[in-house]
Coordinates of C-alpha atoms and ligand atoms in Angstrom, one line a residue:
M1 CA 0.4 0.0 0.1
P2 CA 1.1 3.5 -0.5
E3 CA 1.9 5.6 2.6
V4 CA -1.1 7.6 3.2
Y5 CA 0.3 11.1 3.0
E6 CA 1.6 10.0 -0.6
S7 CA 0.6 12.7 -3.4
I8 CA -0.9 11.0 -6.2
E9 CA 1.6 12.1 -8.4
E10 CA 4.3 10.4 -6.2
T11 CA 2.2 7.0 -6.4
W12 CA 2.1 7.4 -9.8
N13 CA 5.9 8.0 -10.5
K14 CA 6.3 4.9 -8.5
C15 CA 4.0 2.7 -11.4
L16 CA 6.1 5.0 -14.1
V17 CA 9.4 3.6 -12.5
K18 CA 8.0 0.1 -13.0
I19 CA 6.5 0.5 -16.4
E20 CA 9.3 2.1 -17.8
K21 CA 11.4 -1.2 -17.2
K22 CA 9.1 -3.5 -18.8
I23 CA 8.9 -1.6 -22.4
P24 CA 10.9 0.0 -24.6
P25 CA 11.8 3.8 -24.1
Q26 CA 9.9 5.0 -27.4
T27 CA 6.5 3.1 -25.9
F28 CA 6.8 4.6 -22.9
S29 CA 7.5 8.1 -23.8
T30 CA 4.7 7.9 -26.2
W31 CA 1.7 6.1 -24.1
F32 CA 2.7 6.4 -20.7
K33 CA 4.7 9.7 -20.1
P34 CA 1.6 11.9 -21.5
I35 CA -1.0 10.7 -18.9
V36 CA -1.7 12.8 -15.9
P37 CA -2.6 11.0 -12.6
L38 CA -5.6 12.9 -11.2
R39 CA -6.7 11.2 -8.1
I40 CA -7.2 7.3 -6.5
H41 CA -10.0 7.0 -4.0
D42 CA -12.5 4.2 -3.5
S43 CA -10.1 1.6 -5.2
K44 CA -10.7 3.8 -8.6
L45 CA -7.7 5.3 -10.2
V46 CA -8.6 8.4 -12.1
I47 CA -6.3 9.2 -15.2
Q48 CA -6.6 11.7 -17.7
V49 CA -5.0 10.8 -21.6
P50 CA -4.5 13.2 -24.1
S51 CA -7.0 11.5 -26.8
R52 CA -9.7 9.2 -27.3
F53 CA -6.9 7.1 -29.6
H54 CA -4.8 7.2 -26.4
Y55 CA -7.5 5.6 -24.4
E56 CA -8.3 3.1 -26.7
W57 CA -4.8 2.2 -27.3
I58 CA -4.0 1.7 -23.7
E59 CA -7.0 -0.4 -23.2
E60 CA -6.3 -2.7 -26.0
H61 CA -2.5 -3.2 -25.3
Y62 CA -1.4 -2.1 -22.0
K63 CA -4.0 -3.5 -19.6
D64 CA -2.1 -6.5 -18.3
L65 CA 0.9 -4.2 -17.8
F66 CA -1.3 -1.7 -15.9
N67 CA -2.8 -4.2 -13.8
N68 CA 0.6 -5.8 -12.7
V69 CA 2.0 -2.6 -12.1
F70 CA -0.9 -1.4 -9.7
L71 CA -1.0 -4.9 -7.9
D72 CA 2.5 -4.2 -7.2
V73 CA 2.6 -0.7 -5.9
F74 CA -1.0 -0.4 -4.4
G75 CA -1.4 -3.9 -3.2
F76 CA -4.5 -4.3 -5.3
V77 CA -5.8 -3.6 -9.0
P78 CA -7.7 -0.2 -8.9
S79 CA -10.0 0.1 -11.9
I80 CA -9.4 2.8 -13.8
N81 CA -11.4 5.9 -15.0
Y82 CA -10.1 7.9 -17.8
T83 CA -10.7 11.0 -18.6
I84 CA -10.0 12.9 -21.6
A85 CA -8.6 16.4 -22.1
L86 CA -11.6 18.5 -23.1
I87 CA -10.9 19.6 -26.6
E88 CA -11.9 16.1 -27.6
N89 CA -15.2 16.6 -25.9
S90 CA -16.0 19.2 -28.6
F91 CA -16.5 17.1 -31.5
P92 CA -19.8 15.7 -32.5
G93 CA -20.2 11.9 -32.2
V94 CA -18.1 11.7 -29.2
N95 CA -21.4 11.0 -26.9
N96 CA -20.9 7.4 -27.7
Y97 CA -17.8 7.5 -26.3
Q98 CA -18.8 9.3 -23.0
E99 CA -21.4 6.6 -22.7
K100 CA -18.3 4.0 -21.7
P101 CA -19.0 3.7 -18.2
T102 CA -15.0 4.0 -17.5
I103 CA -15.0 7.7 -19.2
T104 CA -16.1 10.4 -16.6
N105 CA -15.9 14.1 -17.1
E106 CA -14.0 14.9 -14.1
L107 CA -13.6 18.8 -14.9
S108 CA -16.0 20.7 -13.5
L109 CA -16.6 24.5 -12.9
P110 CA -15.5 27.0 -11.6
T111 CA -12.0 26.0 -10.4
N112 CA -11.3 24.3 -13.5
T113 CA -10.1 26.5 -16.7
R114 CA -10.4 23.3 -18.8
L115 CA -7.6 24.0 -20.5
N116 CA -4.9 21.3 -21.5
D117 CA -1.7 22.6 -20.8
R118 CA 0.0 20.7 -23.7
Y119 CA -0.9 23.8 -25.6
T120 CA 1.6 26.4 -25.5
F121 CA 3.1 29.3 -27.8
D122 CA 6.4 27.3 -27.0
N123 CA 5.3 24.3 -29.1
F124 CA 3.4 26.1 -31.7
V125 CA 5.4 26.1 -34.8
E126 CA 5.3 29.2 -36.9
G127 CA 5.2 29.4 -40.5
N128 CA 3.5 31.6 -43.3
S129 CA 0.1 29.6 -42.6
N130 CA -0.2 30.9 -39.2
Q131 CA 2.1 33.5 -38.3
F132 CA -0.3 36.7 -37.9
A133 CA -2.7 34.6 -35.8
K134 CA 0.0 33.7 -33.7
A135 CA 1.4 37.2 -33.4
A136 CA -2.4 38.4 -32.4
S137 CA -3.2 35.8 -30.0
L138 CA 0.4 36.3 -28.1
A139 CA -0.6 39.9 -28.1
V140 CA -4.1 39.0 -26.8
A141 CA -2.6 36.7 -24.1
E142 CA -0.3 39.4 -22.8
A143 CA -3.0 42.0 -22.3
P144 CA -6.1 40.5 -22.2
G145 CA -8.8 42.9 -22.3
K146 CA -6.6 45.6 -23.0
T147 CA -6.0 45.7 -27.0
T148 CA -9.1 46.3 -29.8
F149 CA -8.3 43.0 -30.6
N150 CA -11.8 42.0 -28.8
P151 CA -13.1 39.4 -29.7
L152 CA -10.0 38.1 -31.4
L153 CA -11.7 35.5 -33.9
I154 CA -9.6 32.7 -35.1
Y155 CA -10.8 30.8 -38.2
G156 CA -9.4 27.9 -40.5
G157 CA -10.2 24.2 -41.4
V158 CA -10.0 21.3 -39.3
G159 CA -6.5 20.4 -37.9
L160 CA -4.9 23.7 -38.4
G161 CA -4.4 25.1 -34.8
K162 CA -7.3 26.6 -33.9
T163 CA -7.6 25.0 -30.6
H164 CA -4.3 25.0 -29.8
L165 CA -4.0 29.0 -30.4
T166 CA -7.1 29.6 -28.5
Q167 CA -5.7 27.3 -25.6
A168 CA -2.3 28.9 -25.7
I169 CA -3.8 32.2 -25.0
G170 CA -5.4 30.7 -21.8
N171 CA -2.3 28.8 -20.6
F172 CA -0.4 31.8 -21.1
A173 CA -2.5 34.0 -19.3
V174 CA -2.5 31.5 -16.4
E175 CA 1.2 31.2 -16.3
N176 CA 2.0 34.7 -16.5
G177 CA -0.9 35.9 -14.2
K178 CA -2.4 38.2 -17.0
A179 CA -6.0 37.3 -15.9
H180 CA -7.8 35.8 -13.1
R181 CA -10.7 33.9 -14.0
I182 CA -10.2 31.9 -17.4
L183 CA -12.5 29.4 -18.9
Y184 CA -12.2 27.1 -22.1
I185 CA -15.1 26.0 -23.4
S186 CA -16.5 24.7 -27.1
S187 CA -19.6 26.0 -28.2
E188 CA -21.2 22.6 -28.2
K189 CA -20.2 22.1 -24.3
F190 CA -21.6 25.4 -23.8
T191 CA -24.9 24.8 -25.3
L192 CA -25.0 21.4 -23.4
D193 CA -24.3 23.1 -20.4
F194 CA -27.0 25.7 -21.0
I195 CA -29.5 23.1 -21.5
T196 CA -28.9 21.1 -18.6
S197 CA -29.1 24.3 -16.4
I198 CA -32.5 24.5 -18.0
Q199 CA -33.6 21.6 -16.8
N200 CA -32.1 21.9 -13.6
N201 CA -33.7 25.4 -13.0
S202 CA -30.0 26.9 -12.7
T203 CA -29.9 29.2 -15.5
T204 CA -29.0 32.0 -13.3
K205 CA -26.1 30.1 -11.9
F206 CA -25.0 29.5 -15.3
S207 CA -25.2 33.0 -16.3
K208 CA -23.5 34.1 -13.6
L209 CA -20.4 31.8 -13.9
Y210 CA -20.0 32.7 -17.6
R211 CA -20.4 36.3 -16.8
S212 CA -17.6 36.6 -14.0
V213 CA -14.6 35.4 -16.2
D214 CA -12.1 37.6 -17.1
L215 CA -11.0 35.6 -20.1
L216 CA -13.1 33.4 -22.0
L217 CA -12.1 31.4 -24.7
V218 CA -15.0 29.5 -27.0
D219 CA -13.9 27.3 -29.4
D220 CA -15.5 26.0 -32.5
I221 CA -18.5 28.4 -32.5
Q222 CA -19.9 27.1 -35.7
F223 CA -21.6 24.8 -33.3
F224 CA -24.1 27.6 -32.2
T225 CA -25.6 27.7 -35.4
S226 CA -29.4 27.0 -35.4
K227 CA -29.8 27.1 -31.7
E228 CA -31.7 29.7 -30.6
R229 CA -31.7 30.1 -26.9
T230 CA -28.2 29.3 -26.5
Q231 CA -27.3 32.4 -29.1
E232 CA -29.5 34.6 -27.2
E233 CA -27.7 33.6 -23.7
F234 CA -24.5 33.7 -25.2
F235 CA -25.3 37.5 -26.9
H236 CA -25.9 38.7 -23.2
T237 CA -22.6 36.9 -22.0
F238 CA -20.5 38.5 -24.8
N239 CA -21.9 42.0 -24.1
E240 CA -21.7 42.0 -20.6
L241 CA -17.9 40.8 -21.0
Q242 CA -17.2 43.2 -23.6
Q243 CA -18.7 46.0 -21.7
K244 CA -16.7 44.9 -18.3
G245 CA -13.8 45.2 -20.4
K246 CA -13.0 41.1 -20.0
Q247 CA -11.5 39.4 -23.1
I248 CA -13.0 37.0 -25.5
V249 CA -11.5 34.5 -27.9
L250 CA -13.5 33.0 -30.4
S251 CA -12.5 30.1 -32.7
C252 CA -14.5 28.7 -35.8
D253 CA -14.0 26.5 -38.8
R254 CA -14.9 29.0 -41.2
P255 CA -15.3 32.7 -41.9
P256 CA -18.3 34.1 -39.6
S257 CA -19.5 35.6 -42.7
E258 CA -20.4 32.2 -43.7
L259 CA -22.1 31.2 -40.7
K260 CA -25.6 30.3 -41.8
G261 CA -28.2 29.9 -38.9
L262 CA -26.5 32.3 -36.4
E263 CA -28.1 36.0 -35.8
E264 CA -26.9 38.7 -37.5
R265 CA -26.6 40.8 -34.2
L266 CA -24.2 38.1 -33.1
I267 CA -22.3 37.9 -36.5
S268 CA -21.7 41.5 -36.1
R269 CA -20.5 41.1 -32.5
F270 CA -18.2 38.5 -33.6
T271 CA -16.7 40.2 -36.3
S272 CA -16.1 43.5 -34.3
G273 CA -12.6 43.0 -32.9
L274 CA -9.9 41.2 -35.1
I275 CA -10.4 38.4 -37.5
V276 CA -7.2 36.2 -38.4
D277 CA -7.2 32.8 -40.3
V278 CA -5.0 29.5 -39.9
Q279 CA -4.2 28.2 -43.2
V280 CA -2.8 24.8 -44.6
P281 CA 0.9 24.8 -43.5
D282 CA 3.5 24.7 -46.3
F283 CA 6.3 21.8 -46.6
E284 CA 8.6 23.7 -44.6
T285 CA 6.4 24.2 -41.9
R286 CA 5.1 20.6 -42.1
M287 CA 9.1 19.7 -41.7
A288 CA 9.3 22.0 -38.9
I289 CA 6.4 20.4 -37.1
L290 CA 7.1 16.6 -37.5
Q291 CA 10.8 17.7 -36.2
K292 CA 9.3 19.6 -32.8
K293 CA 6.8 16.7 -32.3
A294 CA 9.7 14.0 -32.4
E295 CA 11.8 16.3 -30.3
Q296 CA 9.3 16.5 -27.9
D297 CA 8.6 13.1 -27.5
N298 CA 12.3 12.0 -27.7
I299 CA 11.8 9.9 -30.7
Q300 CA 15.0 9.4 -33.1
I301 CA 13.6 9.4 -36.2
D302 CA 15.5 10.4 -39.8
N303 CA 15.2 13.0 -41.8
D304 CA 14.4 11.3 -45.2
I305 CA 11.0 10.0 -42.9
I306 CA 10.4 13.1 -41.8
V307 CA 10.8 14.1 -45.6
F308 CA 8.4 11.3 -46.7
I309 CA 5.7 12.0 -44.3
A310 CA 5.9 16.0 -44.8
T311 CA 5.6 15.0 -48.6
N312 CA 2.4 12.9 -48.4
I313 CA 0.5 14.3 -45.6
T314 CA -0.2 17.9 -46.6
S315 CA -4.1 18.6 -45.5
N316 CA -3.3 19.3 -42.0
I317 CA -1.5 19.2 -38.8
R318 CA -3.7 17.0 -37.1
E319 CA -3.3 14.3 -39.6
L320 CA 0.8 14.9 -39.7
E321 CA 0.7 14.1 -35.9
G322 CA -1.8 11.1 -36.5
A323 CA 0.8 9.6 -39.2
L324 CA 3.5 10.1 -36.7
I325 CA 1.7 8.1 -33.7
K326 CA 0.4 5.5 -36.1
L327 CA 4.2 5.0 -37.2
L328 CA 5.3 5.1 -33.3
A329 CA 2.6 2.7 -32.4
H330 CA 3.7 0.3 -35.0
A331 CA 7.2 0.6 -34.2
S332 CA 7.1 -0.2 -30.6
L333 CA 4.3 -2.6 -31.0
N334 CA 6.5 -5.1 -33.4
G335 CA 9.7 -4.0 -31.7
E336 CA 10.7 -2.6 -35.2
D337 CA 13.1 0.1 -35.7
I338 CA 11.2 3.3 -37.5
S339 CA 12.4 3.1 -41.2
L340 CA 11.6 4.3 -44.2
D341 CA 10.5 1.3 -45.4
L342 CA 8.0 1.1 -42.2
A343 CA 6.5 4.1 -42.8
K344 CA 5.9 3.4 -46.3
R345 CA 4.0 0.2 -45.2
V346 CA 2.3 1.9 -42.2
L347 CA 1.2 5.2 -43.7
R348 CA 0.0 3.6 -47.0
D349 CA -3.6 4.2 -46.1
F350 CA -3.1 7.5 -44.8
I351 CA -1.6 8.7 -48.0
K352 CA -4.1 9.8 -50.6
K353 CA -2.8 8.6 -53.9
K354 CA -5.5 10.7 -55.5
N355 CA -3.2 11.7 -58.4
T356 CA -2.3 8.2 -59.3
P357 CA -4.2 6.6 -62.0
L358 CA -5.7 3.2 -61.6
T359 CA -3.5 0.4 -63.1
I360 CA -4.1 -3.0 -64.1
E361 CA -1.7 -4.2 -61.9
M362 CA -3.1 -2.4 -58.8
I363 CA -6.6 -4.4 -59.8
Q364 CA -4.7 -7.5 -59.5
R365 CA -3.0 -6.7 -56.8
I366 CA -6.3 -6.3 -54.6
I367 CA -7.9 -8.8 -55.8
C368 CA -5.3 -11.3 -55.0
D369 CA -5.1 -10.1 -51.8
Y370 CA -8.9 -10.5 -51.2
F371 CA -9.0 -13.9 -52.4
R372 CA -5.6 -14.8 -50.7
I373 CA -3.9 -15.9 -53.8
K374 CA -0.7 -15.8 -55.6
E375 CA -0.5 -12.9 -57.6
D376 CA 1.6 -14.3 -60.2
L377 CA -0.7 -17.3 -60.4
I378 CA -3.2 -14.6 -61.8
R379 CA -0.8 -14.0 -65.1
A380 CA 0.2 -17.9 -65.1
K381 CA -1.5 -21.0 -66.9
T382 CA -3.3 -22.4 -63.9
R383 CA -6.9 -23.5 -64.5
K384 CA -7.7 -24.1 -61.1
K385 CA -11.0 -23.2 -60.6
E386 CA -10.6 -20.3 -58.1
I387 CA -7.7 -18.9 -59.9
V388 CA -9.6 -18.8 -63.0
L389 CA -12.4 -16.9 -61.1
A390 CA -9.9 -14.4 -59.8
R391 CA -8.5 -13.9 -63.3
Q392 CA -11.7 -13.4 -64.9
L393 CA -12.7 -11.1 -62.3
S394 CA -9.5 -8.9 -62.6
M395 CA -10.2 -8.5 -66.2
F396 CA -13.9 -7.8 -66.1
L397 CA -12.9 -5.0 -63.1
S398 CA -10.0 -3.9 -65.2
K399 CA -12.3 -3.0 -68.2
E400 CA -15.0 -1.6 -66.0
L401 CA -12.5 0.8 -64.0
T402 CA -9.4 1.4 -66.3
N403 CA -9.6 2.8 -70.1
Y404 CA -7.5 0.1 -71.1
A405 CA -8.2 -1.4 -74.3
L406 CA -9.2 -5.1 -74.1
K407 CA -5.9 -6.1 -75.8
T408 CA -4.2 -4.4 -73.2
I409 CA -5.8 -5.8 -70.5
G410 CA -5.1 -9.5 -72.2
L411 CA -1.6 -8.7 -72.2
H412 CA -1.4 -7.9 -68.6
F413 CA -2.7 -11.5 -67.9
G414 CA 0.1 -13.5 -69.3
G415 CA -0.1 -12.7 -72.8
R416 CA -3.9 -13.7 -73.4
D417 CA -5.7 -12.3 -76.2
H418 CA -8.6 -10.0 -76.6
S419 CA -11.2 -12.7 -76.9
T420 CA -10.4 -14.2 -73.9
V421 CA -11.0 -11.2 -71.8
I422 CA -14.3 -10.9 -73.8
H423 CA -15.0 -14.4 -72.6
A424 CA -14.4 -13.6 -69.3
C425 CA -16.1 -10.5 -69.0
Q426 CA -19.3 -12.1 -70.2
N427 CA -18.8 -14.8 -67.7
I428 CA -18.6 -12.6 -64.8
E429 CA -21.8 -10.5 -65.9
K430 CA -23.8 -13.5 -66.0
K431 CA -22.7 -14.7 -62.5
I432 CA -23.6 -11.2 -61.1
K433 CA -26.6 -11.9 -62.6
N434 CA -27.9 -15.0 -61.4
D435 CA -26.0 -15.1 -58.0
K436 CA -26.8 -12.4 -55.5
Q437 CA -24.2 -13.6 -53.1
F438 CA -21.4 -13.2 -55.5
S439 CA -22.5 -9.8 -57.0
L440 CA -22.4 -8.2 -53.3
E441 CA -19.2 -9.8 -53.1
I442 CA -17.8 -8.1 -56.3
E443 CA -19.4 -4.9 -55.0
K444 CA -17.1 -5.2 -51.8
V445 CA -13.9 -5.8 -54.2
R446 CA -14.9 -2.8 -56.4
R447 CA -15.4 -0.5 -53.5
K448 CA -11.9 -1.5 -52.3
I449 CA -10.3 -1.0 -55.5
E450 CA -11.9 2.4 -56.1
L451 CA -10.7 3.5 -52.4
S452 CA -7.3 2.4 -53.2
V453 CA -6.9 5.5 -55.3
Ligands
ADP501 P1 -8.3 22.7 -34.8 O1 -8.7 23.0 -33.7 O2 -7.8 23.8 -36.0 O3 -8.9 21.7 -35.6 P2 -5.9 21.9 -33.4 O4 -5.6 22.9 -32.7 O5 -6.7 20.7 -32.7 O6 -6.8 22.0 -34.9 O7 -4.5 21.2 -34.2 C1 -4.8 19.8 -34.3 C2 -3.1 19.1 -33.9 O8 -1.9 19.8 -34.3 C3 -3.0 19.4 -32.3 O9 -2.7 18.3 -31.6 C4 -2.2 20.7 -32.3 O10 -1.5 20.4 -31.1 C5 -1.2 20.3 -33.4 N1 -0.9 21.6 -34.2 C6 -1.7 22.6 -34.9 N2 -0.8 23.6 -35.2 C7 0.3 23.4 -34.7 C8 1.7 24.2 -34.9 N3 1.7 25.2 -35.6 N4 2.7 23.7 -34.3 C9 2.5 22.5 -33.5 N5 1.3 21.9 -33.7 C10 0.5 22.2 -34.2
MG502 MG1 -10.3 22.7 -32.5

């Protein structure tokens, strides 16, 4: 049993020391270091993890490790309650997830700012795409309510750093004592809390809380659209805070002028301060972000691998991070080194090959993979039933999905001539017509092929 007066951090550190001995350093820094222990009581251990993915990964792969170590340290196996850093709660669809009994939302008002301290200006990588947004955010963080940037509205596509910047403002203000009462909330959570307060007859308490802060950070205001009563409530909150010279920071996934279903008076309030945007990062910024993440997590990763990821994953920063995490996860699970070859294999699905035209070889590969037959047999002379079927199907889908001439298709199947291809297509068409099961199967394969490009 741990000492009665031992803090949760001390106890947790004991667990970490034991865990660290049992797994590779990379696995440790990826999955265990980011965990924040919150408390232990009634044989329940409450820990905070950065994301839903993180939680699922631990549950799936490290449950036994946890149990062994806990038994060692606590003398019993506590049940684990996971809480997710609140940013995750701002996404729709997360409700299913919250229904899981092990998940609790531990963060309650008013003492908690709901900020996640991993979002700081220090670890925000600057580039052309976000320089201005960062400078404005920093200015606001240094003097909340005292600049003309009120409200500051940050907009941009998904995964480009809006939440990061919004929370960095809060974290900076906390750390440097720039504001007393700071609250971060997504507009979705604001809406849900407001509805709950209506149900509990506690709307006065709700209003008071939000109107008493010095710095209010509201993420993803697009969720306010079409929620009339919440908009009304937020309108009053907004006005009161602004009148008192308090700072408001908003984020949105599109320019406010494109917010349909939001009252005019709100849009005009939202756009009365400074509006900045975050854009898709360029290659250099993507490189810098990956390097920074690797450095932060203490991961040794060759430059050519970073170049590979930065070249192929271009849409947003969340995907960049996701790619890196996926790569690490594979490496640590299989005990492999992080190599370019591994990166190519692991990130295949991640990398959109939108510009690559579909080839006959690709179709052959997917079909052989699907039916678990060796690829060269499809081009050989074999007349084994299942191989003939796969061969004919490949010919049929090559004809359907590519622009190659029948002659060319035949050539790709061990130099068969175009009449063989015609025969194959007729045979498959007949089967599709007469065999429901078969036709469903073909649809599955076809979708697989279409998704591969
Ligand atoms: P958004 O809110 O715009 O959808 P997030 O702020 O959640 O995007 O960013 C997605 C992920 O990318 C987060 O983990 C965040 O820390 C990271 N990220 C975004 N921008 C940067 C940046 N400039 N430097 C470092 N990490 C970043
Ligand atoms: Mg966000």
